[in-house]
Coordinates of C-alpha atoms in Angstrom, one line a residue:
X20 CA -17.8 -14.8 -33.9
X21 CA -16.6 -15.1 -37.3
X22 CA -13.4 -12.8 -37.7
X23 CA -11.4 -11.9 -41.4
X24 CA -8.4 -13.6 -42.3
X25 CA -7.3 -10.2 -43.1
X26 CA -7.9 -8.9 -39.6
X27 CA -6.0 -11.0 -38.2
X28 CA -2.6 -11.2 -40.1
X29 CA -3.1 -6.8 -39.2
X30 CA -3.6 -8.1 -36.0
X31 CA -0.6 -10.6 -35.8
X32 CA 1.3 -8.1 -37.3
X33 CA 0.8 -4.8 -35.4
X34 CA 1.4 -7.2 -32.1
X35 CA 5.0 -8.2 -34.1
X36 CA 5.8 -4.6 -34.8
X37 CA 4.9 -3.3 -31.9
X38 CA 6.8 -5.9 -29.3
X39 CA 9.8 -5.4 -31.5
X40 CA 9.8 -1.6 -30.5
X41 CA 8.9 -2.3 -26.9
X42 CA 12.3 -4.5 -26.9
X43 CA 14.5 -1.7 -28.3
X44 CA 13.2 1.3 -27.6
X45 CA 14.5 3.3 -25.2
X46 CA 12.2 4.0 -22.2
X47 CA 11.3 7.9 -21.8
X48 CA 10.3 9.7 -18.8
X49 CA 6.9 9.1 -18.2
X50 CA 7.7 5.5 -18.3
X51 CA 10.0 5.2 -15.8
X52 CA 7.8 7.5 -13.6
X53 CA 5.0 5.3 -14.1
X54 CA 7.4 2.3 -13.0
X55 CA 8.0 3.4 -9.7
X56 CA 4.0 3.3 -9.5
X57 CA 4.1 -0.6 -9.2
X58 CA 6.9 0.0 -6.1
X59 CA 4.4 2.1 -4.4
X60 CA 1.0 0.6 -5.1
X61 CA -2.2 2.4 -3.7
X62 CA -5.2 3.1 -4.2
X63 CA -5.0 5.9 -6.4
X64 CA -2.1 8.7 -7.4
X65 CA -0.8 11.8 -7.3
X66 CA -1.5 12.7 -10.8
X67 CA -3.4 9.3 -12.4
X68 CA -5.3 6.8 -11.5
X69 CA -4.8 3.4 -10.6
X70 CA -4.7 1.1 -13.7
X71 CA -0.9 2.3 -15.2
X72 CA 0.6 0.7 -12.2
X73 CA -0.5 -3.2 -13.2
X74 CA -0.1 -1.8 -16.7
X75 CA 3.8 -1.1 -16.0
X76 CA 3.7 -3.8 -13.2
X77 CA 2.7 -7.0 -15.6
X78 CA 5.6 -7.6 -17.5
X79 CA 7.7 -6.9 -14.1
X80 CA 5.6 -9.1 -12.2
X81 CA 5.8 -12.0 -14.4
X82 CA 9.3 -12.0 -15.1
X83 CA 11.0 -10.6 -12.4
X84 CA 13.1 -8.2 -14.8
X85 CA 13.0 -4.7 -14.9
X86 CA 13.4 -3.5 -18.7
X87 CA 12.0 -1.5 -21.2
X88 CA 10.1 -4.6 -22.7
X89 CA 8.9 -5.9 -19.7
X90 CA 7.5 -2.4 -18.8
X91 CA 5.9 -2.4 -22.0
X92 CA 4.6 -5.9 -22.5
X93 CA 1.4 -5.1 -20.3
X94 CA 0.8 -2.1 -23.1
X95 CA 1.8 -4.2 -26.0
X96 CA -0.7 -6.7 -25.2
X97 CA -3.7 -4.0 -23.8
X98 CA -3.4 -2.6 -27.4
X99 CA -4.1 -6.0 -29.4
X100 CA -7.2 -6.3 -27.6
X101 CA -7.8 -2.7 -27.9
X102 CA -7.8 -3.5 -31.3
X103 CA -9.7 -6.4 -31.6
X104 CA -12.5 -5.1 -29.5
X105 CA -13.0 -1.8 -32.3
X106 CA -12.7 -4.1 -34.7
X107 CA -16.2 -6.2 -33.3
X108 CA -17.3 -2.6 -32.7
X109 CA -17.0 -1.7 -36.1
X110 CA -18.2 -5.1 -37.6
X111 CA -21.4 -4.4 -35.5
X112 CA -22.2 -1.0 -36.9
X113 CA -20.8 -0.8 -40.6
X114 CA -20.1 -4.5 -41.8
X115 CA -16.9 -6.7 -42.2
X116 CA -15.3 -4.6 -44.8
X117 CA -15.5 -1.2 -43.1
X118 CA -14.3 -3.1 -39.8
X119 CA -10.8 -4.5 -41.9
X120 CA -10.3 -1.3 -43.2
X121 CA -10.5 0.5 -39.7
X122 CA -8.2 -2.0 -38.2
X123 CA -5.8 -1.4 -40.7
X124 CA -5.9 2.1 -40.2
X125 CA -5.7 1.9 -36.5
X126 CA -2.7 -0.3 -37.0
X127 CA -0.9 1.9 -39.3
X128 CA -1.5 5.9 -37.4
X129 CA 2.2 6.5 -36.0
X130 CA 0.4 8.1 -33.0
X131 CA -1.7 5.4 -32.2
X132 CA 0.8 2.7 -32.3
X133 CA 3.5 4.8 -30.1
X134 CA 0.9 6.0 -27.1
X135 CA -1.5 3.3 -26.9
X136 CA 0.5 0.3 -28.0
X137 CA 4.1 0.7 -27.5
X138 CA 5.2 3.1 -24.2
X139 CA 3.6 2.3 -21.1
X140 CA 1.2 5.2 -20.0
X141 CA -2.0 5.2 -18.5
X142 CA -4.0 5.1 -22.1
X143 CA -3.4 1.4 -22.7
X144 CA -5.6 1.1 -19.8
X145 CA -8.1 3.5 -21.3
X146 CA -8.4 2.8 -24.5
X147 CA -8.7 -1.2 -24.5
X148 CA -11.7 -0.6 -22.2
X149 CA -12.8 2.3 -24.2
X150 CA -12.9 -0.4 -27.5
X151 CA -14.6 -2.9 -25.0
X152 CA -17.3 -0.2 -23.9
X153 CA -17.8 0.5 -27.3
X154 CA -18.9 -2.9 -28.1
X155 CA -21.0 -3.6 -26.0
X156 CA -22.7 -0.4 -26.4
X157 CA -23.5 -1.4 -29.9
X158 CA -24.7 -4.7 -29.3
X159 CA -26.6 -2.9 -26.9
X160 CA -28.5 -0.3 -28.5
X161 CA -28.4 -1.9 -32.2
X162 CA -29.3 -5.7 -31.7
X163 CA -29.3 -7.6 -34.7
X164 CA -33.2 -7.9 -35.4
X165 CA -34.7 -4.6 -35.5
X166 CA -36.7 -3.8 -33.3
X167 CA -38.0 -1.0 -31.0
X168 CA -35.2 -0.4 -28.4
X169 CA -35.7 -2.1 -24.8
X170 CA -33.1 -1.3 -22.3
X171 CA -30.9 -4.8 -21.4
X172 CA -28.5 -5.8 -19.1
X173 CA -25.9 -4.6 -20.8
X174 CA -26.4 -1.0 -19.6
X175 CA -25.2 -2.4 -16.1
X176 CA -22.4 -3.5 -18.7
X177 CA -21.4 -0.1 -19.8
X178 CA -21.2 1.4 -16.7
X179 CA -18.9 -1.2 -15.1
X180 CA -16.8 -0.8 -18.2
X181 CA -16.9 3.4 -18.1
X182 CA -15.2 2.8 -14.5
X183 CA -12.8 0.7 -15.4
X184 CA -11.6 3.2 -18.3
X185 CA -11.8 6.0 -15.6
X186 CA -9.7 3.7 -13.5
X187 CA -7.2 3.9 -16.4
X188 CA -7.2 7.3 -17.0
X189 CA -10.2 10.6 -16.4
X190 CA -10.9 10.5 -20.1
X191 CA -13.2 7.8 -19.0
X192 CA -15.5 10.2 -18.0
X193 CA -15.8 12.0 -21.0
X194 CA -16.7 8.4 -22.5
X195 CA -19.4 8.3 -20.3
X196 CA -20.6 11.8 -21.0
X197 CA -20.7 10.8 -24.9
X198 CA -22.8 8.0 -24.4
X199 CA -25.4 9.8 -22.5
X200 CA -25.4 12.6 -24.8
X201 CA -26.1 9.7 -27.6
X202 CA -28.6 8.3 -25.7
X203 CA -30.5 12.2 -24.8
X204 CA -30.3 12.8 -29.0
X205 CA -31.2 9.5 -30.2
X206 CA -34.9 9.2 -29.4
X207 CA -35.0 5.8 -29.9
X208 CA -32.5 5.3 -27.1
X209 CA -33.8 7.6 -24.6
X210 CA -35.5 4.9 -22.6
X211 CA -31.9 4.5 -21.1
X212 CA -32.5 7.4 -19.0
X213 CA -35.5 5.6 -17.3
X214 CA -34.8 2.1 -17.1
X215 CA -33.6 0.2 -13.7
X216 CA -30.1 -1.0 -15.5
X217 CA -29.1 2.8 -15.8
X218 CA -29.5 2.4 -11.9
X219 CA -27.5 -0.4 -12.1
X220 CA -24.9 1.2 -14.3
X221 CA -24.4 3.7 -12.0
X222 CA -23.7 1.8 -9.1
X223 CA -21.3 -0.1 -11.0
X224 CA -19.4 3.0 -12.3
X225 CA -19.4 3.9 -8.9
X226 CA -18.5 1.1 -7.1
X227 CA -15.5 0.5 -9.6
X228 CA -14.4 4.2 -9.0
X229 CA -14.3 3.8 -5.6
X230 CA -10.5 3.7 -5.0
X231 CA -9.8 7.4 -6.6
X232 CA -12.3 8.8 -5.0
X233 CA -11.4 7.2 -1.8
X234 CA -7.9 7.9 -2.4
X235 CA -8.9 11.7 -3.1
X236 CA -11.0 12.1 -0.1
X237 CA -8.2 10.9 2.2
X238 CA -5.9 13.5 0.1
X239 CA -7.8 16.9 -0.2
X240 CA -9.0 16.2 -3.5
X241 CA -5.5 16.6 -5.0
X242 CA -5.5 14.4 -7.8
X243 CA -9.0 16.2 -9.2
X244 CA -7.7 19.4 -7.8
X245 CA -4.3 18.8 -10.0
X246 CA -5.5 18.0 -13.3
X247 CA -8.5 20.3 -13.6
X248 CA -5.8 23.3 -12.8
X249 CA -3.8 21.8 -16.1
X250 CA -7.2 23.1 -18.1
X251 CA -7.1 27.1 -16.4
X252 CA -6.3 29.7 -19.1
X253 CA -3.2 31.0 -18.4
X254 CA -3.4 33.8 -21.1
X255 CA -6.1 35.2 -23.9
X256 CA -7.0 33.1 -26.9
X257 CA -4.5 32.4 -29.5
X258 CA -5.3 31.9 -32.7
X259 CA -2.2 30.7 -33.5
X260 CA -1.3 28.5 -30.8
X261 CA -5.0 26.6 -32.2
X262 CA -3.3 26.5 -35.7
X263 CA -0.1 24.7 -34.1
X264 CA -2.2 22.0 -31.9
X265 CA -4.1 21.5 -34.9
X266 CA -0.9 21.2 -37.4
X267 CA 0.7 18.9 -34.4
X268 CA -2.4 16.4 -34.2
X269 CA -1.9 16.1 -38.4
X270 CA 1.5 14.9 -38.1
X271 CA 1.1 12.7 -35.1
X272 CA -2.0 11.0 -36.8
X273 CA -0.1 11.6 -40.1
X274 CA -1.6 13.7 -42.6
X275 CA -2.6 10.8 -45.1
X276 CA -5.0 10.0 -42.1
X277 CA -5.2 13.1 -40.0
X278 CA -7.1 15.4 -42.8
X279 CA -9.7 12.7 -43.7
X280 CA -10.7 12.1 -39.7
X281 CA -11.4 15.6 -39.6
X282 CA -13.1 15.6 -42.8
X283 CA -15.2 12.9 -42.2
X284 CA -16.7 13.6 -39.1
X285 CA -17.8 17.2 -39.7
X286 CA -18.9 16.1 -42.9
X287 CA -21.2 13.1 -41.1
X288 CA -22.0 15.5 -38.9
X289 CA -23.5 17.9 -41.5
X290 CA -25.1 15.2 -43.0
X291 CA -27.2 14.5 -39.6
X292 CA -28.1 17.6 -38.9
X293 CA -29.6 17.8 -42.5
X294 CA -31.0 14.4 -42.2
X295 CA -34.6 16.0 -41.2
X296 CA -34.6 17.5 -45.0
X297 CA -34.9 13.8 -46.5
X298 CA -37.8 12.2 -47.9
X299 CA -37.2 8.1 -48.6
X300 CA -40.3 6.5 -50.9
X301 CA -39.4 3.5 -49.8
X302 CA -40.1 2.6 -45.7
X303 CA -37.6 -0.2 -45.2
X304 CA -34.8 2.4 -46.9
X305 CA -36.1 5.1 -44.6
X306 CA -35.8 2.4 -41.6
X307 CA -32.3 1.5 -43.0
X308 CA -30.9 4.9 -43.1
X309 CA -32.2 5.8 -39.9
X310 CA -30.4 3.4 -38.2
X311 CA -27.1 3.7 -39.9
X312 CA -27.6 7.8 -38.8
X313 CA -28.1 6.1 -35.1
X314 CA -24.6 4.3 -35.5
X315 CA -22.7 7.0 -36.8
X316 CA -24.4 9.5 -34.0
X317 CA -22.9 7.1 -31.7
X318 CA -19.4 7.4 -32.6
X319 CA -19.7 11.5 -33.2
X320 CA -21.0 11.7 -29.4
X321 CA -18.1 9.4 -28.3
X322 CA -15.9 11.2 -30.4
X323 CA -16.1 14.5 -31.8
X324 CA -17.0 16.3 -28.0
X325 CA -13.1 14.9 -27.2
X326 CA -10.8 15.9 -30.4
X327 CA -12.5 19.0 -31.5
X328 CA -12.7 20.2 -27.3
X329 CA -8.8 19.4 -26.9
X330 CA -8.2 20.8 -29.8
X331 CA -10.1 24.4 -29.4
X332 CA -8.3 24.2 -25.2
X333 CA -5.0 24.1 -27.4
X334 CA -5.7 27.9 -28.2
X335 CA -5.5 29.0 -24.3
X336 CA -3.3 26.1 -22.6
X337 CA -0.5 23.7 -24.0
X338 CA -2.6 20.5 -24.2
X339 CA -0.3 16.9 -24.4
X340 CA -0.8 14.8 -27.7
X341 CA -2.7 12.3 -25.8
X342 CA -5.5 14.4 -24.3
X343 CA -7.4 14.7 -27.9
X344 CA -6.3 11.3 -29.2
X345 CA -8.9 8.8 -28.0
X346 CA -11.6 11.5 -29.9
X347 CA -9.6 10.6 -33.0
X348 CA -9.5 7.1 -32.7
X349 CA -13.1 6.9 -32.0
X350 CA -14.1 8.7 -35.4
X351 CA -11.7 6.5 -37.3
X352 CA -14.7 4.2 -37.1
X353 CA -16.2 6.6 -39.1
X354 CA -13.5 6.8 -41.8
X355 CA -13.3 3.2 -42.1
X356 CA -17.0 3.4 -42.9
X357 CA -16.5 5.8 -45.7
X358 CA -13.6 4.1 -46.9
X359 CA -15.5 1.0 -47.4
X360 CA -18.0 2.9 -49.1
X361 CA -15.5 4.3 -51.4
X362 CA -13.3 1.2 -51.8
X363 CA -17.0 -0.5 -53.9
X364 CA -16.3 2.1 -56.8
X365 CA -12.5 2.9 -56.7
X366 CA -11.1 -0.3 -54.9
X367 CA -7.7 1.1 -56.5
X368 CA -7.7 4.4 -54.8
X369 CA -8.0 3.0 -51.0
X370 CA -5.5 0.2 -51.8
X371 CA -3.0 2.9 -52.8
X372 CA -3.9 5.1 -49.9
X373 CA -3.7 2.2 -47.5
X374 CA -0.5 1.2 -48.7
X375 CA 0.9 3.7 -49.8
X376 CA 0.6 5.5 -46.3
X377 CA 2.0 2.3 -44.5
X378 CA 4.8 2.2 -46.9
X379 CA 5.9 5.9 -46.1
X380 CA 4.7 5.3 -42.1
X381 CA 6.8 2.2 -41.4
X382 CA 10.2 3.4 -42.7
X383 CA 9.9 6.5 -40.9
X384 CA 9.0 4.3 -37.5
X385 CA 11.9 2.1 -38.0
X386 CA 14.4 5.2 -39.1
X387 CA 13.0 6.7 -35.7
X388 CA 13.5 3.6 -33.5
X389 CA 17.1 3.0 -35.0
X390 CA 17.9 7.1 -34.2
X391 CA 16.7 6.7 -31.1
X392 CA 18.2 3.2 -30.1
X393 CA 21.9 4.0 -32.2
X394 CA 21.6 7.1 -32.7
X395 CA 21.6 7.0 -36.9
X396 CA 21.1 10.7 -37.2
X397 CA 23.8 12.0 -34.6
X398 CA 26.6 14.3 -35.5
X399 CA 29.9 12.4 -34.8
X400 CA 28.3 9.0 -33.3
X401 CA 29.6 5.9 -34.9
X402 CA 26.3 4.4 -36.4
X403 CA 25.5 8.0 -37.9
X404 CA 24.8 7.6 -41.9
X405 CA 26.4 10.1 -43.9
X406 CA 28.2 11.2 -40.9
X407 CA 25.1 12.5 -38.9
X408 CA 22.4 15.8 -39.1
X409 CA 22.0 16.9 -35.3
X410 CA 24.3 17.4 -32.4
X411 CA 23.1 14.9 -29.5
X412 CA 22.8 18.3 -27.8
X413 CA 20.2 19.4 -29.5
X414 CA 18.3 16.0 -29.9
X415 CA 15.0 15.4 -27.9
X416 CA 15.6 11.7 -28.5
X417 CA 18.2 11.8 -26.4
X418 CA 15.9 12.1 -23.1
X419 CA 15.3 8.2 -24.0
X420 CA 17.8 6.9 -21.7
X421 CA 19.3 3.7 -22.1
X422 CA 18.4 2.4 -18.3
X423 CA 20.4 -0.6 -18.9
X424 CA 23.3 1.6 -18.9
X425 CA 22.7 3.6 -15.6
X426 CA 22.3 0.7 -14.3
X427 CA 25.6 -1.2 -14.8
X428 CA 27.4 1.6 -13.9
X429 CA 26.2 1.2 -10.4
X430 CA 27.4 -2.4 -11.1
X431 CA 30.6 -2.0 -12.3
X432 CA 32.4 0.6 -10.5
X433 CA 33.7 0.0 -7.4
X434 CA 32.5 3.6 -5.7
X435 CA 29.5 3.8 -6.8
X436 CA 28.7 0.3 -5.8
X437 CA 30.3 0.9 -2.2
X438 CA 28.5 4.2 -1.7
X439 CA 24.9 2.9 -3.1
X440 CA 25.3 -0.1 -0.4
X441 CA 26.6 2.6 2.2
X442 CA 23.5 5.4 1.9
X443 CA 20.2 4.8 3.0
X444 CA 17.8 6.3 0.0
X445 CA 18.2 8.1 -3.1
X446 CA 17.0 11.3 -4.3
X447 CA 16.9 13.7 -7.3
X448 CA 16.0 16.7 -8.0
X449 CA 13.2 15.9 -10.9
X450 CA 10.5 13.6 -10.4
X451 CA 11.2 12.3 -14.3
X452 CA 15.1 11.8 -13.1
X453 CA 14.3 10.1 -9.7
X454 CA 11.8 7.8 -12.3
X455 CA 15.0 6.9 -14.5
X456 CA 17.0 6.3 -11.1
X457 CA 14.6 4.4 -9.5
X458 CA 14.2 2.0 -12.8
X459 CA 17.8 1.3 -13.2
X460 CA 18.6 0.9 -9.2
X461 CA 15.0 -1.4 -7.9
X462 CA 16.9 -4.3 -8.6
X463 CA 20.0 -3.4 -6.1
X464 CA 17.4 -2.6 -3.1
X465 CA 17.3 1.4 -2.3
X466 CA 14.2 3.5 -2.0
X467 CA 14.1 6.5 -4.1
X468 CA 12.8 9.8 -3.8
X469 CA 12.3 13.6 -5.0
X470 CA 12.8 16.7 -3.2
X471 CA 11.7 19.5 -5.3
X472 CA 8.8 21.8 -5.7
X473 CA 6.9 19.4 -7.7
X474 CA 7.1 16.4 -6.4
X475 CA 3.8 14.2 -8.0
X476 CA 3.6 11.1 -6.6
X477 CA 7.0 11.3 -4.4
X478 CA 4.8 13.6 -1.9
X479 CA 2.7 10.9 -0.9
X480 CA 4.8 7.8 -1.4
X481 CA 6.8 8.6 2.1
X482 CA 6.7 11.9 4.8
X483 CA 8.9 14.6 4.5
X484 CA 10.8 13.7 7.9
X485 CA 11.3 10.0 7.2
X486 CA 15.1 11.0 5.5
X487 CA 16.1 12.9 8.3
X488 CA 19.6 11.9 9.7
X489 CA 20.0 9.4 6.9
X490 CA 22.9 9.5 4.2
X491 CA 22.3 9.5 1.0
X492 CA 23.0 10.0 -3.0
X493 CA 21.9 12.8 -4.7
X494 CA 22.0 11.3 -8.3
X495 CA 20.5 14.4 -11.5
X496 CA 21.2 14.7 -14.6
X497 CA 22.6 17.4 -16.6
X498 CA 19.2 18.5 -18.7
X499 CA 17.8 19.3 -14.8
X500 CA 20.8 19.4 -12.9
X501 CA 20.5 23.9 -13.0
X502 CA 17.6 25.7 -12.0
X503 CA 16.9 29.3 -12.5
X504 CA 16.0 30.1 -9.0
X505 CA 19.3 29.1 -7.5
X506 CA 22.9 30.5 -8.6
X507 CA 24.7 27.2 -8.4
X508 CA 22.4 23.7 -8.7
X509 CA 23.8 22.6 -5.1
X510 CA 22.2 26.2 -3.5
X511 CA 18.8 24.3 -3.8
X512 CA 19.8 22.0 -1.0
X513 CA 21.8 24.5 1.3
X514 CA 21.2 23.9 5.0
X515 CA 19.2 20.2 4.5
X516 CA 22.3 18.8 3.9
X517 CA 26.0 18.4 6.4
X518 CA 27.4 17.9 3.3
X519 CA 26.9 17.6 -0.7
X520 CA 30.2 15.8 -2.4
X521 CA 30.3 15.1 -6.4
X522 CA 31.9 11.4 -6.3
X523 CA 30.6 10.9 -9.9
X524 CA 29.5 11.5 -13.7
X525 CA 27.7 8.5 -15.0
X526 CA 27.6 8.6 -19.2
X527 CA 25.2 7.3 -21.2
X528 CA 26.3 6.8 -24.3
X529 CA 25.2 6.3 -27.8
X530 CA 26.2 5.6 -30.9
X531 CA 30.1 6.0 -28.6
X532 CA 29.2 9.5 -27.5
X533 CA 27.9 11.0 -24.1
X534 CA 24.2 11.7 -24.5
X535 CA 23.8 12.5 -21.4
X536 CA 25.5 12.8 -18.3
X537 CA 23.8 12.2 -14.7
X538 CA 26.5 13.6 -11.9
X539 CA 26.5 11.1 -8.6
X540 CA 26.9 13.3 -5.2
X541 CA 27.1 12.0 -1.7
X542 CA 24.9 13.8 0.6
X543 CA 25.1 12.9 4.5
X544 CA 23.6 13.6 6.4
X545 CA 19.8 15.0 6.4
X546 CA 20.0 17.7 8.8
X547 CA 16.2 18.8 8.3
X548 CA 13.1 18.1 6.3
X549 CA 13.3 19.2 2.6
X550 CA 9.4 21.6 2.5
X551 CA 6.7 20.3 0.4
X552 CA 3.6 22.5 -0.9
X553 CA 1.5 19.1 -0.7
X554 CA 1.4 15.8 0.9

């Protein structure tokens, strides 16, 4: 398995870039949610299933620390192989010049360095067995002499692979559902639906999916039952909210990149669904063509079904940036073809685009990374250039905590320390905040929990009456500490509680200002269950 010398110093590098961000950036919500999934390990979750919790877990696991990096380092590491697998993939279907050119692409698109590569979230999982799916599909159905398509082995293959990906995240169905739909559209490959490793695929896929749906039978469906209610309208179609999610995916993917993915799939789709119109003269042309049509129908069923479907649910529903990615990263296949193609005649004009778009890209990442780590941008901070451009108040950034800090101040002051030793659990009021508490306390010993209406994965991780004559902390922060439905944020707990006492405000700071500010309350004791609507 020959691979470019190019390839690899994109490959060495994007592993460089990336572990430097892991390192310093600060971890965000999801993360530290995610974290408390390798405290609570199962079968399945709440809201995901299994896979993010060894993804979040590795890095723990084999270092014993708890930080952003070693949260990350099972991500950092997913997404190199993730890589290197698309790479084969695209080496297998266009050639080695159109598999460089992808990788570099794939390396260089802000959106899918940050989700897949750098935080920890259940898509690392996905996508590096997405990219291993992938290649072994095409080894599968295009094997290097051509011949008539017999069904191999491999099929069994695919289907082990599609579960793992849906073990990662449920986008791993809709990989399964695009390589069906290729393999009902592409006569040659229709034998698939007959043979005996299709049988065999879908035990595998079964067998390997096995712990969510075990997990969901034993819980009322609720994991299924939660996400598919994230895809009900909640109002009429909006035009304008489509224009928005499609504007949004542009910058994530970065424009430079984001138009010609959309451009290049509908166009190769046109071209297939004219492909009927075509006489060739020549048979081994015709054969040629026919083939490379079969390749690039692959990726458009893997592909285009995911991005363009996300993208049209953007119209009725808020849809997350990471719902319609893996449809983009799947067709960048297809621009890296056409790029190769074009880089023959004008081998100038895809050099500038490449670079150019990395030279704009990386600054930007690193200006980012530094805002978000020192706060560069911030009004008044003492790393701010120019004095600043945003008050931390009004800075998203800001909900990328510095856990290290949270942490030592449990360390460090004398209270806090005595009253964390004194209680018996934790809790918040968010399920994001009692992710951050959770990070920065697992090393000094305390469960943690969430009472709240939405609770995720707290409602299964312990029973409502399990805190009930126990002391406690009551640790929030400031961005959730009020809630519309209650007068005064304490009201939320009236009656569970003898008594609610603010002993604390933790800072964290950056760039020498409070970012935020997570207030410290002694509640003792439980007097009653706190309700839950699931669980």
């Amino acid at each position: 398995m020959k691979v470019d010398r190019w390839a690899i110093a994109i490959l060495l590098w994007g592993l460089l870039f990336r572990v430097i961000c892991a390192i310093y950036l600060n971890v965000g919500f999801d993360e530290t949610y995610y974290y408390l999934y390798t405290q609570n390990l199962n079968l399945s979750y709440f809201d995901h299933p299994p896979l993010v919790a060894f993804t979040a877990g590795l890095g723990v696991w084999l270092t014993g620390a708890v930080t952003p990096f070693t949260i990350r380092l099972g991500g950092v590491l997913l997404y190199t192989g993730t890589l290197f697998f698309t790479y084969l993939a695209s080496k297998k279907l266009f050639g080695d010049r159109a598999a460089t050119l992808t990788l570099a692409i794939l390396t260089t698109v802000p959106i899918f360095q940050i989700a897949f590569g750098i935080l920890t979230l259940p898509d690392n999982a996905l996508m590096f067995f997405w990219a291993v799916c992938l290649w072994v599909a095409t080894e599968e159905f295009f094997p290097n002499r051509p011949r008539e398509y017999q069904p191999t082995y491999r099929l069994a293959l695919i289907g082990l692979l599609v579960g793992l990906a849906f073990l990662g995240k449920y986008h791993g169905v809709l990989l399964g559902g695009g390589l069906v739909l290729f393999c009902m559209i592409s006569k040659p490959h229709r034998a698939t639906l007959f043979s005996i490793w299709t049988l065999a695929a879908i035990a595998l896929l079964l067998a390997v999916s096995s712990p969510v749906l075990i997990w969901n039978a034993q819980h009322e469906w609720a994991s299924f039952r939660f996400q598919s209610g994230r895809a009900v309208p909640a109002q009429g179609y909006n035009f304008e909210r489509l224009l928005v999610t499609v504007l949004l995916a542009l910058g994530y993917l970065f424009p430079t990149f984001g138009i010609p993915i959309w451009w290049t799939s509908f166009r190769t789709l046109g071209e297939l669904l004219s492909i009927k119109n075509r006489q060739y003269q020549d048979e081994q042309i015709a054969i040629a063509s026919e083939i490379l049509n079969q390749k690039r129908l692959l990726i458009l069923c893997v592909s285009l079904p995911i991005f363009f479907g996300f993208t049209f649910m953007g119209g009725f529903i808020q849809i997350l940036p990471s719902w319609h990615m893996p449809g983009f990263f799947g067709a960048t296949l297809l621009l890296g073809e056409r790029a190769a193609t074009v880089q023959l005649k004008r081998p100038q004009f895809i050099r500038n685009w490449l670079w150019g778009s990395g030279i704009v890209i990386l600054p930007l990442l690193m200006i980012g990374l530094l805002h978000v780590h020192l706060g560069i941008a911030q009004k008044g901070g003492n790393a701010a250039i120019a004095g600043g451009f945003w008050e931390a108040k009004d800075d998203p950034s800001t909900q990328m905590i510095d856990i290290e800090q949270l942490r030592q101040a449990f360390i460090d002051s004398p209270l806090l320390k005595e009253e964390l030793a004194k209680s018996d659990f934790v809790f918040s009021n968010n399920f994001f905040v009692a992710g951050q508490v959770g990070m920065a306390i697992e090393p000094l010993g305390k469960k943690v929990t969430c009472f709240d209406e939405d609770l995720r994965g707290f409602a299964y991780w312990s029973k409502a009456e399990d805190f009930v004559g126990k002391s406690s902390l009551y640790v929030t922060s400031e961005l959730f500490l009020k809630d519309d439905r209650y007068p005064q944020p304490l009201d939320k707990y009236q009656g569970y509680f003898q008594s609610l006492q603010k002993i604390a405000d933790i800072p964290i700071k950056r760039g020498g200002q409070a970012v935020q500010i997570f207030p410290v309350y002694r509640a003792s004791p439980m007097l009653k269950p706190y309700p839950r609507p699931y669980g």
